[in-house]
PDB file of C-alpha atoms in Angstrom:
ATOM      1  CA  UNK A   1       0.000   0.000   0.000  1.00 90.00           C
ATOM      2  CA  UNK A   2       1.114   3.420  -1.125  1.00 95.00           C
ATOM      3  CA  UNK A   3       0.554   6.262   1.186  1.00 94.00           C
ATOM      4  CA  UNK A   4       1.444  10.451   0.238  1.00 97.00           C
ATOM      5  CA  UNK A   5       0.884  13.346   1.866  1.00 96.00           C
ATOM      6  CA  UNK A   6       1.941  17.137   0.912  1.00 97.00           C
ATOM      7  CA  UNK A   7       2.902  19.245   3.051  1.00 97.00           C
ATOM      8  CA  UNK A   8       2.731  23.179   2.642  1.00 98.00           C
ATOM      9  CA  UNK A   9       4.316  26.194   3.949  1.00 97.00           C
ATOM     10  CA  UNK A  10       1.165  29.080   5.084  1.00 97.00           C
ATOM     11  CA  UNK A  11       1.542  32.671   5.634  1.00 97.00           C
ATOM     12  CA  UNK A  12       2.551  32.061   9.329  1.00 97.00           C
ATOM     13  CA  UNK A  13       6.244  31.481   9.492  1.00 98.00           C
ATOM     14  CA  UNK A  14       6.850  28.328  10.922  1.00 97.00           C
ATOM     15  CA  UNK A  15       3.273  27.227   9.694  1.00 98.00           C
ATOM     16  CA  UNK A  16       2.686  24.251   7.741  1.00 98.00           C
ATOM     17  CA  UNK A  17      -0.914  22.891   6.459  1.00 98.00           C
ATOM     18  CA  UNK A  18      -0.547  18.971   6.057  1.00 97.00           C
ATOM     19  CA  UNK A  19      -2.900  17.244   3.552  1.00 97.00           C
ATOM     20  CA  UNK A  20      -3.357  13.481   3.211  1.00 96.00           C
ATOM     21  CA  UNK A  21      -5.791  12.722   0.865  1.00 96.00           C
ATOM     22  CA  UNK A  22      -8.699  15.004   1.716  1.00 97.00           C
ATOM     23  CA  UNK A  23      -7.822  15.099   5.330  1.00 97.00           C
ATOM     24  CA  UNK A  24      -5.677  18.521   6.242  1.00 97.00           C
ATOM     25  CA  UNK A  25      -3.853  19.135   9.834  1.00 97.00           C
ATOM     26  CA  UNK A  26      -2.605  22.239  10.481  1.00 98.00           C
ATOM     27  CA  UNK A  27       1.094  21.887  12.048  1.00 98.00           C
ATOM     28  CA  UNK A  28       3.231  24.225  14.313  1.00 98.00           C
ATOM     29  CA  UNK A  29       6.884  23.980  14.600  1.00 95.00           C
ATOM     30  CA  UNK A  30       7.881  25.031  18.616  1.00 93.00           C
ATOM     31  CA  UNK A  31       8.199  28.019  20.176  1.00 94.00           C
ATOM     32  CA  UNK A  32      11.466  27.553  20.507  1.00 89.00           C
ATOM     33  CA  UNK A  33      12.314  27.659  16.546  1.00 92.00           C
ATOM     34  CA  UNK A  34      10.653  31.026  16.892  1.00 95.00           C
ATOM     35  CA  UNK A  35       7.218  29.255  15.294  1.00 97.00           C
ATOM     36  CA  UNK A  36       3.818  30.039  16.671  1.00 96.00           C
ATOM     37  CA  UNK A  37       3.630  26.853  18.810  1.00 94.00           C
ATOM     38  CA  UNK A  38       0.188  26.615  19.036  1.00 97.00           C
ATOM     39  CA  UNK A  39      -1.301  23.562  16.552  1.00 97.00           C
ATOM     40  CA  UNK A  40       0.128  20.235  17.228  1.00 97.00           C
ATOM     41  CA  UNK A  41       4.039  20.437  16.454  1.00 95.00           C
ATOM     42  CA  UNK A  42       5.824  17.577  14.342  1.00 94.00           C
ATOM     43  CA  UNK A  43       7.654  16.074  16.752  1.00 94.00           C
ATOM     44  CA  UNK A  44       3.599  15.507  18.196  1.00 96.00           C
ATOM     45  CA  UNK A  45       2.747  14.367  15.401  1.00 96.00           C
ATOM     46  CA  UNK A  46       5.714  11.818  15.194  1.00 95.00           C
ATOM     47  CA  UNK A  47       4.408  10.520  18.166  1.00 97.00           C
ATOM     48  CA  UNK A  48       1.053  10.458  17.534  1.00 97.00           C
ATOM     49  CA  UNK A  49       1.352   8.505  14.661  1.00 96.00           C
ATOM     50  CA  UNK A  50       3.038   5.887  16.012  1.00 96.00           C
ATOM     51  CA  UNK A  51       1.176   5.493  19.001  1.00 97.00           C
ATOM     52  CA  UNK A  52      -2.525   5.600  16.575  1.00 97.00           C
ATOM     53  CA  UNK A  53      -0.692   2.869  14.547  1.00 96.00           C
ATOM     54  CA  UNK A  54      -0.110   0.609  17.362  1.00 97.00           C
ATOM     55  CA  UNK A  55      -3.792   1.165  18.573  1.00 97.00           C
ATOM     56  CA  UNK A  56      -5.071  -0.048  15.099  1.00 97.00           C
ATOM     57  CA  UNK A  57      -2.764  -2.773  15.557  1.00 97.00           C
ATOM     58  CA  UNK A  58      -3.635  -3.898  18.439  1.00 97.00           C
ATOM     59  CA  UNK A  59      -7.256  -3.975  17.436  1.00 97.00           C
ATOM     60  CA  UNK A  60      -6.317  -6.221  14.408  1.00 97.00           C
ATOM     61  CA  UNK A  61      -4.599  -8.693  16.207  1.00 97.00           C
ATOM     62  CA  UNK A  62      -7.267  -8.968  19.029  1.00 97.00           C
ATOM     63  CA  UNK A  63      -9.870  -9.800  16.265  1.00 97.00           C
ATOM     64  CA  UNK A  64      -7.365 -12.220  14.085  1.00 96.00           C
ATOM     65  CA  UNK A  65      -6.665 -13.907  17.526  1.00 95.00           C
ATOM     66  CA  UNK A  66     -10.371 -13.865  18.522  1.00 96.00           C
ATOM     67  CA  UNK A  67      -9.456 -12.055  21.812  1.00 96.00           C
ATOM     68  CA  UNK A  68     -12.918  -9.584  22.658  1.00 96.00           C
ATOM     69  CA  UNK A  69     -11.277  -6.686  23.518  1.00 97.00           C
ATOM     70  CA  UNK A  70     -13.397  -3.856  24.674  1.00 97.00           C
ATOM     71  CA  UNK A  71     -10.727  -0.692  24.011  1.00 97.00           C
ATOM     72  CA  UNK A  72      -6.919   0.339  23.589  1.00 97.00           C
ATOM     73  CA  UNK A  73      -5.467   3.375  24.618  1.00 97.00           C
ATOM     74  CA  UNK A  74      -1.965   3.994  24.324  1.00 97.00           C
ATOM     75  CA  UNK A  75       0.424   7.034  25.496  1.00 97.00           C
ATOM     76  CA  UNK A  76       3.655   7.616  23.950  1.00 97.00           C
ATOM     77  CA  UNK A  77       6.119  10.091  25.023  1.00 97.00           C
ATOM     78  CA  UNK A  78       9.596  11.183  23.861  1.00 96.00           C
ATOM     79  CA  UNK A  79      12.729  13.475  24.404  1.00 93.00           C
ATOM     80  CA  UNK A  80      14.998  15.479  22.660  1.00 88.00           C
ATOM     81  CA  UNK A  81      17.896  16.129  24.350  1.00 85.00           C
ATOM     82  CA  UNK A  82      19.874  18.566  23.368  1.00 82.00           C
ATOM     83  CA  UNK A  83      22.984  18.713  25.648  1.00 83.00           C
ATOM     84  CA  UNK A  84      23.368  14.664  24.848  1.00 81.00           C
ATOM     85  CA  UNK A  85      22.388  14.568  20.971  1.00 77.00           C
ATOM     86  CA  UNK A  86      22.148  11.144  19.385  1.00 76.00           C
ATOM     87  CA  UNK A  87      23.384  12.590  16.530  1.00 81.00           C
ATOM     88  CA  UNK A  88      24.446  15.590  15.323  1.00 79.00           C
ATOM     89  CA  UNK A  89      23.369  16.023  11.910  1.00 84.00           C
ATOM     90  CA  UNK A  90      19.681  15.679  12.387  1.00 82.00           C
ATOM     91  CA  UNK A  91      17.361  15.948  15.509  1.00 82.00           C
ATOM     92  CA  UNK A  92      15.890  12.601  16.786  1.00 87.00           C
ATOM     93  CA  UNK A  93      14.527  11.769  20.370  1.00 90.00           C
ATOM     94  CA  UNK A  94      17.058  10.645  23.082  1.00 89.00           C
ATOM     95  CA  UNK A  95      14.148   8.684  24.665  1.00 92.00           C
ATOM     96  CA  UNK A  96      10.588   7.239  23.532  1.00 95.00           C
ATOM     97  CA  UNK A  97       8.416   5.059  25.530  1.00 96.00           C
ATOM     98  CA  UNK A  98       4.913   3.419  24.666  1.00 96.00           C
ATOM     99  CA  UNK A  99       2.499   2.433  27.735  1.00 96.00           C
ATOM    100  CA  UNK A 100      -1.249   0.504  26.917  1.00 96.00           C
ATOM    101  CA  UNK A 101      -4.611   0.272  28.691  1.00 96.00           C
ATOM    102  CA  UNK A 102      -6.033  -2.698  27.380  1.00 97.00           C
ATOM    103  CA  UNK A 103      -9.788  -3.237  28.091  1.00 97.00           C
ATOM    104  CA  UNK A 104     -12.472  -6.143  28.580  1.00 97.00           C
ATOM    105  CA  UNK A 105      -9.761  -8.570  28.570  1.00 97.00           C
ATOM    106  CA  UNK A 106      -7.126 -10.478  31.272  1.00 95.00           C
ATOM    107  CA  UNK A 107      -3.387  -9.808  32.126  1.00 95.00           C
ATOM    108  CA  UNK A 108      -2.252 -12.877  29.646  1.00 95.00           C
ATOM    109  CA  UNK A 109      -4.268 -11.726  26.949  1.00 96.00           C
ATOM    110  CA  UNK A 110      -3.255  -8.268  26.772  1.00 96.00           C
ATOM    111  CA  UNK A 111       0.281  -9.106  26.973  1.00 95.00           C
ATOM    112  CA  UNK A 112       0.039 -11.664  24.415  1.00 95.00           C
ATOM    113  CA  UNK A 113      -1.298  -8.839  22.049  1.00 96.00           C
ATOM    114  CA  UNK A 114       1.634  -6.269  23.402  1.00 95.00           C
ATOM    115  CA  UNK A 115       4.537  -8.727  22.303  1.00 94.00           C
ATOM    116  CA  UNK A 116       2.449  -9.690  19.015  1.00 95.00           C
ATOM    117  CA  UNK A 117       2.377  -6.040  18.501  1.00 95.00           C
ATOM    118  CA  UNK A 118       5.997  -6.002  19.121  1.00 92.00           C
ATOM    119  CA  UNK A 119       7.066  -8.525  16.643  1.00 88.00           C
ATOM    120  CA  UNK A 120       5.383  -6.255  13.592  1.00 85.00           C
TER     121      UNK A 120
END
């Protein structure tokens, strides 16, 4: 499966409207690059995306597995650290971690669908 999206500079410097398909997001870089700060920044984004994909995952494999699970909610966070840079020719986080709330099913099932998850 393909996937494209377009991204476009606005009249707001550091601005940036984000179209997939007919879907559009409008995306702040931080305050701290002197942008406005105020929609949901890229590194958000980032982030957000990976955490919705391994919700949708999740899902799938619950229903290919036959597991009846009620609801997933995950919460991802990251850091940037820029006094220890992993590298120094682009910005990438120092740290990321993942966390789930699985619902309507049992300790063994829900870890059975975090380390299928895992192995995607």
């Amino acid at each position: 499966m393909d996937y494209t999206v377009h991204a476009s500079s606005t009249d707001v410097f550091g601005r940036v409207l984000l179209d997939a398909r007919d879907q559009h997001v409008v995306v702040d870089g931080p305050v701290a690059n002197g942008c406005p700060g105020e929609a949901i920044t890229p590194a958000e984004l980032f982030l957000g995306g990976v955490a919705s994909c391994a919700v949708e995952l999740v899902q799938v494999l619950a229903r290919q597995q036959g597991v009846a699970l009620a609801g997933v909610t995950a919460e991802m966070g990251g850091t940037i650290d820029r006094q220890h840079e992993v590298r120094d020719d682009v910005t990438v986080f120092s740290s990321v971690a993942l966390s789930f709330v699985l619902r309507g099913i049992g300790d063994e099932d829900a870890a059975a669908l975090v380390e299928a998850l895992k192995g995607r």
